[in-house]
Amino acid sequence: MIPLSEKCTPREEARVAFEVADRLKRLPPYLFSEIDRKKKAALAAGRDVINLGIGDPDTPTPAFVIEALARHARDPATHTYALDEGDPGLRRAVADFMKRRFGVELDAAGELLPLIGTKEGIGHLPLALLDPGDAALVPEPCYPPYRSGTIFAGAEPIYMPLARERGFLPDLEAIRPADAARAKAIYVNYPNNPTGAVAPRAFYESLVAFAEANDLVIVSDAAYTELALEGERPMSLLEVPGARARTIEFHSFSKTFNMTGWRVGWAAGAAGLVAALGRVKSNLDSGVFTAIQRAAAEALGRYDEFVPGLCATYRARRDALCEGLARLGWEVERPRATFYVWAPVPGGGSSIEASSHILEEADIVCTPGVGFGAPGEGFVRFALTVGEERLAEAVERLAKLRW
Ligand code: PLP
């Protein structure tokens, strides 16, 4: 039974209650409810909670993007339904960016598509690609929509564990031939949420060869390519010869420009895949507010004014947290990209118990690794979404914990 409306009395609700669809019942269990409840209780009790739980930037969208939005919002031409194929100016800006940043030349008309955030595109893609009974190879731990999108399309996720010993890259040779033959798509996400891992070119080359050998579509989630914390900047899979024919890659404005609430991103890659996703979308949504698309195009044009500084901020925070945790004896690796620190639980205990302990005893919210899939057990994820002083305070509080 699900509550239909807060206005319903319990009796009315009982009369109209219904059974939810099987696809909802097939979703993996939501493992964050206990932590959510404890976090709410801590906040309600007025405790000084340090929230390193959710991957949502704490610093604002650049002022020049906000000003661009205001300017474009005053133009009545932006007030109508957006074009299905997105604003031509944004498509051009994205094509220029992909060329400048990755050396990937794309046809702005056929190989790119603006999205209402990458989550929307990732969630809808399986409806274009997978039929009931099909399967998709999904890494674990992972950003949850790869699993849920596959399940909503009636297909089955076949999980590929990401282990620390392998740099959190899937072991393609360990995939059973029968699974590879049955799967229609393989998901990858580098730089990776939650582990912070970056894929080396050699891995991407072997992935393309594997996908060619097994006739797989590659779904590459590139939402974090711009949050580079070391000198080298993560690559796009589309740079690899052969990838473009069978890859759809998802890019986001959310983390690059602190625009999570704006809901804008894009898909790029094989024209057939991009067009198929576009067909699903044109039946389900009406695009991104055109003023937002135009402001997003301006953001890409002024990338150098903002993104290097943002990366420097996260680098300093990463160092503050990782050095602090290392001093406490945590065996933590410094991520080379993303704003996540994927930390093994001291002593190797359960991630849900560890995050409950950290919240109850230190008033720090972090995310239990098992919530990203079973191989995430034994880890917790800290998001670097507070300043260095606050992170130093978090380390001081963690120092007092007993494991
Ligand atoms: N992909 C990954 C790996 C993410 O972690 C997130 C958000 O946290 C997204 C995609 C969603 O990005 P967007 O805001 O563009 O929907």
Coordinates of C-alpha atoms and ligand atoms in Angstrom, one line a residue:
M1 CA 0.0 0.0 0.0
I2 CA 1.3 3.5 -0.8
P3 CA -0.3 6.7 0.6
L4 CA -2.0 8.5 -2.3
S5 CA -2.3 11.9 -0.8
E6 CA -1.7 13.5 2.5
K7 CA -5.2 14.8 2.4
C8 CA -6.7 11.3 2.4
T9 CA -7.9 10.0 5.7
P10 CA -6.7 6.5 6.5
R11 CA -10.2 5.1 5.7
E12 CA -10.3 6.8 2.3
E13 CA -6.8 5.7 1.6
A14 CA -7.6 2.1 2.5
R15 CA -10.5 2.2 -0.1
V16 CA -8.3 3.5 -2.9
A17 CA -5.0 1.7 -2.0
F18 CA -3.6 -0.5 -4.8
E19 CA -0.9 -2.9 -5.5
V20 CA 2.2 -1.2 -7.0
A21 CA 3.7 -2.6 -10.3
D22 CA 6.1 -5.5 -10.2
R23 CA 8.8 -3.3 -11.6
L24 CA 8.8 -1.3 -8.3
K25 CA 8.9 -4.5 -6.3
R26 CA 11.9 -5.7 -8.3
L27 CA 14.1 -2.7 -7.3
P28 CA 16.9 -3.5 -4.8
P29 CA 16.0 -2.6 -1.2
Y30 CA 16.6 0.9 -0.1
L31 CA 19.4 0.6 2.4
F32 CA 19.7 4.2 3.5
S33 CA 16.4 4.5 5.5
E34 CA 18.0 3.9 8.9
I35 CA 20.8 6.5 8.3
D36 CA 18.2 8.9 6.9
R37 CA 16.1 8.5 10.1
K38 CA 19.1 9.0 12.4
K39 CA 20.2 12.0 10.4
K40 CA 16.8 13.6 10.7
A41 CA 16.7 12.9 14.4
A42 CA 20.2 14.4 14.9
L43 CA 19.2 17.6 13.0
A44 CA 15.8 17.8 14.8
A45 CA 17.7 17.6 18.2
G46 CA 19.8 20.6 17.1
R47 CA 23.1 18.7 16.9
D48 CA 25.9 20.2 14.9
V49 CA 25.9 17.6 12.0
I50 CA 28.6 17.6 9.3
N51 CA 26.9 16.3 6.2
L52 CA 29.3 14.4 4.0
G53 CA 26.5 12.2 2.7
I54 CA 25.1 13.5 -0.5
G55 CA 27.1 14.4 -3.6
D56 CA 25.6 17.8 -4.0
P57 CA 28.1 20.8 -4.2
D58 CA 28.0 23.3 -1.4
T59 CA 29.3 26.2 -3.4
P60 CA 27.1 28.2 -5.8
T61 CA 26.6 28.2 -9.5
P62 CA 29.0 30.7 -11.1
A63 CA 27.5 34.3 -11.2
F64 CA 28.0 34.5 -14.9
V65 CA 25.8 31.5 -15.5
I66 CA 23.1 33.0 -13.2
E67 CA 23.3 36.3 -15.0
A68 CA 23.0 34.5 -18.4
L69 CA 19.9 32.7 -17.1
A70 CA 18.3 35.9 -16.0
R71 CA 19.1 37.5 -19.4
H72 CA 17.7 34.6 -21.5
A73 CA 14.7 34.2 -19.2
R74 CA 13.7 37.8 -20.2
D75 CA 13.5 36.8 -23.8
P76 CA 10.0 35.6 -24.5
A77 CA 11.4 33.2 -27.2
T78 CA 12.6 31.0 -24.4
H79 CA 9.2 30.7 -22.8
T80 CA 7.7 28.1 -25.1
Y81 CA 8.2 24.4 -25.1
A82 CA 11.8 23.6 -25.9
L83 CA 12.7 21.9 -29.2
D84 CA 12.8 18.1 -28.9
E85 CA 16.4 18.2 -30.2
G86 CA 17.4 20.9 -27.8
D87 CA 18.6 24.4 -28.3
P88 CA 20.9 24.7 -31.4
G89 CA 23.2 27.0 -29.5
L90 CA 23.7 24.5 -26.7
R91 CA 24.4 21.7 -29.2
R92 CA 27.0 23.8 -30.9
A93 CA 28.6 24.8 -27.6
V94 CA 28.7 21.1 -26.5
A95 CA 30.2 20.1 -29.9
D96 CA 32.9 22.8 -29.5
F97 CA 33.6 21.6 -25.9
M98 CA 33.9 17.9 -26.8
K99 CA 36.4 18.9 -29.6
R100 CA 38.4 21.2 -27.4
R101 CA 38.4 19.1 -24.3
F102 CA 38.6 15.5 -25.7
G103 CA 39.5 16.0 -29.4
V104 CA 36.2 14.3 -30.2
E105 CA 34.5 15.8 -33.3
L106 CA 30.7 15.2 -33.2
D107 CA 27.9 16.1 -35.5
A108 CA 26.0 18.7 -33.5
A109 CA 22.8 17.7 -35.2
G110 CA 22.9 13.9 -34.9
E111 CA 25.4 12.8 -32.3
L112 CA 24.4 15.0 -29.4
L113 CA 21.3 15.5 -27.3
P114 CA 20.6 17.8 -24.4
L115 CA 19.1 16.1 -21.4
I116 CA 17.2 17.1 -18.2
G117 CA 20.4 16.0 -16.3
T118 CA 22.3 12.8 -17.0
K119 CA 20.1 10.9 -14.5
E120 CA 17.1 11.5 -16.8
G121 CA 19.0 10.2 -19.9
I122 CA 20.5 7.2 -18.0
G123 CA 17.0 6.4 -16.6
H124 CA 15.3 6.6 -20.0
L125 CA 18.0 4.9 -22.2
P126 CA 17.0 1.3 -21.3
L127 CA 13.5 2.0 -22.6
A128 CA 15.2 2.6 -26.0
L129 CA 17.6 -0.3 -25.8
L130 CA 16.4 -3.2 -23.6
D131 CA 13.4 -5.5 -23.9
P132 CA 11.9 -7.7 -21.2
G133 CA 14.2 -10.8 -20.9
D134 CA 17.3 -8.8 -22.1
A135 CA 20.2 -8.3 -19.8
A136 CA 22.8 -5.5 -19.2
L137 CA 26.2 -5.7 -17.5
V138 CA 26.2 -3.3 -14.6
P139 CA 29.2 -2.5 -12.3
E140 CA 28.7 -2.7 -8.5
P141 CA 29.1 -0.6 -6.5
C142 CA 27.4 1.9 -8.8
Y143 CA 25.3 4.9 -9.2
P144 CA 21.8 3.3 -8.6
P145 CA 20.0 4.3 -11.9
Y146 CA 21.9 1.8 -13.9
R147 CA 20.2 -0.9 -11.9
S148 CA 16.8 0.7 -11.7
G149 CA 16.7 1.8 -15.3
T150 CA 17.5 -1.7 -16.5
I151 CA 14.8 -3.1 -14.2
F152 CA 12.2 -0.6 -15.3
A153 CA 12.7 -1.8 -18.9
G154 CA 12.0 -5.3 -17.7
A155 CA 15.6 -6.4 -18.3
E156 CA 18.0 -8.0 -15.9
P157 CA 21.2 -6.4 -14.5
I158 CA 24.1 -8.8 -14.4
Y159 CA 26.6 -7.4 -11.9
M160 CA 30.3 -6.9 -12.4
P161 CA 32.0 -6.4 -9.0
L162 CA 34.5 -3.5 -8.8
A163 CA 37.3 -4.5 -6.4
R164 CA 40.0 -2.4 -4.9
E165 CA 42.7 -4.8 -5.9
R166 CA 41.7 -4.1 -9.6
G167 CA 41.6 -0.4 -9.3
F168 CA 37.8 -0.6 -9.2
L169 CA 37.7 -1.6 -12.9
P170 CA 35.5 -4.6 -13.8
D171 CA 37.3 -7.8 -14.7
L172 CA 36.1 -8.3 -18.2
E173 CA 37.7 -11.7 -18.5
A174 CA 35.7 -12.9 -15.5
I175 CA 32.4 -12.3 -17.2
R176 CA 30.9 -15.6 -18.1
P177 CA 30.6 -16.1 -21.9
A178 CA 26.9 -16.9 -21.5
D179 CA 26.3 -13.6 -19.7
A180 CA 28.3 -11.6 -22.3
A181 CA 26.3 -13.3 -25.0
R182 CA 23.0 -12.6 -23.3
A183 CA 23.8 -8.9 -22.5
K184 CA 22.9 -6.2 -24.9
A185 CA 24.8 -3.3 -23.1
I186 CA 27.6 -2.7 -20.6
Y187 CA 27.7 0.2 -18.2
V188 CA 30.8 2.0 -17.1
N189 CA 31.3 5.1 -15.0
Y190 CA 34.7 6.8 -14.9
P191 CA 35.7 8.8 -13.0
N192 CA 33.7 6.6 -10.7
N193 CA 31.0 7.3 -8.1
P194 CA 31.4 6.1 -5.4
T195 CA 35.1 4.9 -5.6
G196 CA 36.8 7.9 -7.2
A197 CA 38.6 5.6 -9.6
V198 CA 39.7 6.8 -13.0
A199 CA 39.9 4.5 -16.1
P200 CA 43.2 4.2 -17.8
R201 CA 43.2 4.3 -21.7
A202 CA 44.3 0.6 -21.7
F203 CA 41.1 -0.4 -19.9
Y204 CA 38.9 1.6 -22.3
E205 CA 40.7 -0.1 -25.2
S206 CA 40.0 -3.6 -23.8
L207 CA 36.4 -2.5 -23.1
V208 CA 35.9 -1.5 -26.7
A209 CA 37.4 -4.8 -27.9
F210 CA 35.2 -6.8 -25.5
A211 CA 32.1 -4.9 -26.6
E212 CA 33.0 -5.5 -30.3
A213 CA 33.5 -9.2 -29.6
N214 CA 30.2 -9.5 -27.8
D215 CA 28.2 -7.0 -29.9
L216 CA 27.4 -4.8 -26.9
V217 CA 26.4 -1.2 -26.6
I218 CA 28.6 0.7 -24.2
V219 CA 26.9 3.1 -21.8
S220 CA 29.5 5.5 -20.4
D221 CA 28.6 7.8 -17.6
A222 CA 31.1 10.6 -17.7
A223 CA 29.4 12.9 -15.2
Y224 CA 32.7 13.5 -13.3
T225 CA 35.3 13.9 -16.1
E226 CA 35.8 17.5 -15.2
L227 CA 36.4 17.1 -11.4
A228 CA 40.1 16.3 -11.9
L229 CA 42.2 16.5 -8.8
E230 CA 45.6 15.7 -10.3
G231 CA 47.3 17.2 -13.3
E232 CA 46.0 14.8 -15.8
R233 CA 42.4 15.2 -16.9
P234 CA 40.2 12.1 -17.3
M235 CA 39.4 11.1 -20.9
S236 CA 36.2 10.4 -22.7
L237 CA 35.6 6.9 -23.9
L238 CA 34.7 8.4 -27.3
E239 CA 38.4 9.2 -27.7
V240 CA 39.1 5.5 -28.2
P241 CA 39.1 4.2 -31.8
G242 CA 36.1 2.0 -32.4
A243 CA 34.2 3.3 -29.4
R244 CA 32.0 5.8 -31.2
A245 CA 30.1 3.2 -33.3
R246 CA 28.6 1.6 -30.2
T247 CA 28.9 4.0 -27.3
I248 CA 26.5 6.5 -25.8
E249 CA 28.2 8.8 -23.2
F250 CA 26.5 10.9 -20.6
H251 CA 27.9 14.3 -19.5
S252 CA 26.6 16.7 -16.9
F253 CA 26.7 20.3 -15.9
S254 CA 25.7 19.4 -12.4
K255 CA 29.1 18.9 -10.8
T256 CA 31.3 20.8 -13.3
F257 CA 29.4 24.1 -12.7
N258 CA 27.6 23.5 -9.4
M259 CA 24.3 23.2 -11.3
T260 CA 22.7 20.1 -9.7
G261 CA 19.3 21.9 -9.3
W262 CA 19.3 23.2 -12.9
R263 CA 18.8 19.8 -14.5
V264 CA 20.9 19.9 -17.6
G265 CA 23.3 17.5 -19.3
W266 CA 23.8 15.8 -22.6
A267 CA 24.3 12.5 -24.4
A268 CA 26.9 12.1 -27.1
G269 CA 27.9 9.2 -29.3
A270 CA 26.6 6.8 -31.9
A271 CA 23.8 8.6 -33.9
G272 CA 21.5 5.6 -33.8
L273 CA 21.7 5.4 -30.0
V274 CA 21.3 9.2 -29.5
A275 CA 18.3 9.2 -31.9
A276 CA 16.7 6.2 -30.1
L277 CA 17.0 8.0 -26.7
G278 CA 15.6 11.1 -28.4
R279 CA 12.5 9.1 -29.5
V280 CA 11.8 7.9 -25.9
K281 CA 12.3 11.5 -24.6
S282 CA 10.1 13.1 -27.2
N283 CA 7.3 10.8 -26.0
L284 CA 7.9 11.5 -22.3
D285 CA 9.2 15.0 -21.7
S286 CA 9.4 18.4 -23.3
G287 CA 13.0 19.2 -22.8
V288 CA 15.0 21.7 -20.7
F289 CA 13.8 25.3 -20.3
T290 CA 15.5 27.1 -23.2
A291 CA 16.9 29.9 -21.0
I292 CA 18.7 27.2 -19.0
Q293 CA 20.1 25.6 -22.1
R294 CA 21.4 28.9 -23.3
A295 CA 22.9 29.7 -19.9
A296 CA 24.5 26.2 -19.9
A297 CA 26.0 27.0 -23.4
E298 CA 27.6 30.1 -21.9
A299 CA 28.9 28.1 -18.9
L300 CA 30.9 25.8 -21.4
G301 CA 32.2 28.9 -23.2
R302 CA 33.6 30.3 -19.9
Y303 CA 34.8 26.9 -18.5
D304 CA 38.4 28.1 -17.8
E305 CA 37.1 30.9 -15.6
F306 CA 35.5 28.5 -13.2
V307 CA 36.4 24.8 -13.4
P308 CA 40.1 24.9 -12.5
G309 CA 39.3 26.9 -9.3
L310 CA 36.6 24.4 -8.4
C311 CA 39.0 21.5 -8.9
A312 CA 41.6 23.3 -6.7
T313 CA 39.0 23.6 -3.9
Y314 CA 38.2 19.9 -4.0
R315 CA 41.9 19.0 -4.2
A316 CA 42.6 20.9 -1.0
R317 CA 39.6 19.3 0.7
R318 CA 40.6 15.9 -0.5
D319 CA 44.0 16.3 1.0
A320 CA 42.6 17.6 4.3
L321 CA 40.3 14.6 4.7
C322 CA 42.6 11.9 3.3
E323 CA 45.7 13.1 5.3
G324 CA 43.5 13.4 8.4
L325 CA 42.1 9.9 8.0
A326 CA 45.5 8.4 7.2
R327 CA 46.8 10.0 10.5
L328 CA 44.0 8.1 12.3
G329 CA 45.1 4.8 10.7
W330 CA 42.4 4.6 8.0
E331 CA 43.7 2.9 4.9
V332 CA 42.3 5.4 2.5
E333 CA 43.5 6.1 -1.1
R334 CA 43.4 9.6 -2.5
P335 CA 40.9 9.9 -5.4
R336 CA 42.4 11.4 -8.5
A337 CA 39.0 12.7 -9.6
T338 CA 35.4 13.2 -8.3
F339 CA 34.6 14.7 -5.0
Y340 CA 34.3 11.4 -3.1
V341 CA 36.5 9.6 -0.7
W342 CA 35.8 5.9 -0.6
A343 CA 37.2 4.7 2.7
P344 CA 37.5 1.2 4.0
V345 CA 35.8 0.8 7.4
P346 CA 38.5 0.5 10.0
G347 CA 38.6 -3.1 11.1
G348 CA 36.5 -4.1 8.1
G349 CA 33.1 -4.0 9.7
S350 CA 29.6 -3.6 8.2
S351 CA 29.2 -0.3 6.3
I352 CA 25.7 0.3 7.7
E353 CA 26.9 -0.2 11.3
A354 CA 30.0 2.0 10.6
S355 CA 28.0 4.9 9.2
S356 CA 25.5 4.6 12.1
H357 CA 28.4 4.7 14.6
I358 CA 29.9 7.7 12.8
L359 CA 26.6 9.6 12.9
E360 CA 25.7 8.7 16.4
E361 CA 29.0 9.3 18.0
A362 CA 30.6 12.0 15.8
D363 CA 27.5 13.7 14.2
I364 CA 29.0 13.1 10.8
V365 CA 26.8 11.9 7.9
C366 CA 28.5 9.5 5.4
T367 CA 27.1 6.9 3.0
P368 CA 27.3 3.2 3.7
G369 CA 29.0 1.5 0.7
V370 CA 26.6 -1.4 0.6
G371 CA 23.9 1.0 -0.6
F372 CA 25.7 1.1 -3.9
G373 CA 25.6 -2.7 -4.2
A374 CA 26.9 -5.7 -2.3
P375 CA 30.6 -5.3 -3.3
G376 CA 30.5 -1.8 -1.6
E377 CA 30.3 -3.6 1.7
G378 CA 33.2 -2.7 4.0
F379 CA 33.4 0.9 2.7
V380 CA 31.8 4.3 3.5
R381 CA 31.7 7.2 1.1
F382 CA 32.5 10.8 2.2
A383 CA 31.5 13.6 -0.1
L384 CA 33.8 16.6 0.0
T385 CA 31.0 19.0 0.2
V386 CA 32.1 21.1 3.2
G387 CA 35.1 23.4 3.6
E388 CA 38.6 22.4 4.8
E389 CA 38.0 23.7 8.4
R390 CA 34.8 21.6 8.7
L391 CA 36.7 18.6 7.3
A392 CA 39.4 19.2 9.9
E393 CA 36.7 19.2 12.6
A394 CA 35.3 16.0 11.1
V395 CA 38.7 14.3 11.4
E396 CA 39.0 15.5 15.1
R397 CA 35.6 14.0 15.8
L398 CA 36.5 10.7 14.0
A399 CA 39.7 10.6 16.1
K400 CA 37.6 10.1 19.2
L401 CA 35.7 7.0 17.9
R402 CA 36.4 3.5 19.1
W403 CA 36.1 0.7 16.5
Ligands
PLP1 N1 26.1 10.0 -12.8 C1 26.7 9.8 -11.6 C2 27.8 8.8 -11.5 C3 26.4 10.6 -10.5 O1 27.0 10.4 -9.3 C4 25.3 11.5 -10.7 C5 24.9 12.3 -9.5 O2 25.3 12.2 -8.4 C6 24.7 11.6 -11.9 C7 25.1 10.9 -13.0 C8 23.6 12.6 -12.1 O3 23.9 13.8 -12.7 P1 22.8 14.8 -13.1 O4 22.6 15.8 -12.0 O5 23.4 15.4 -14.4 O6 21.5 14.1 -13.4

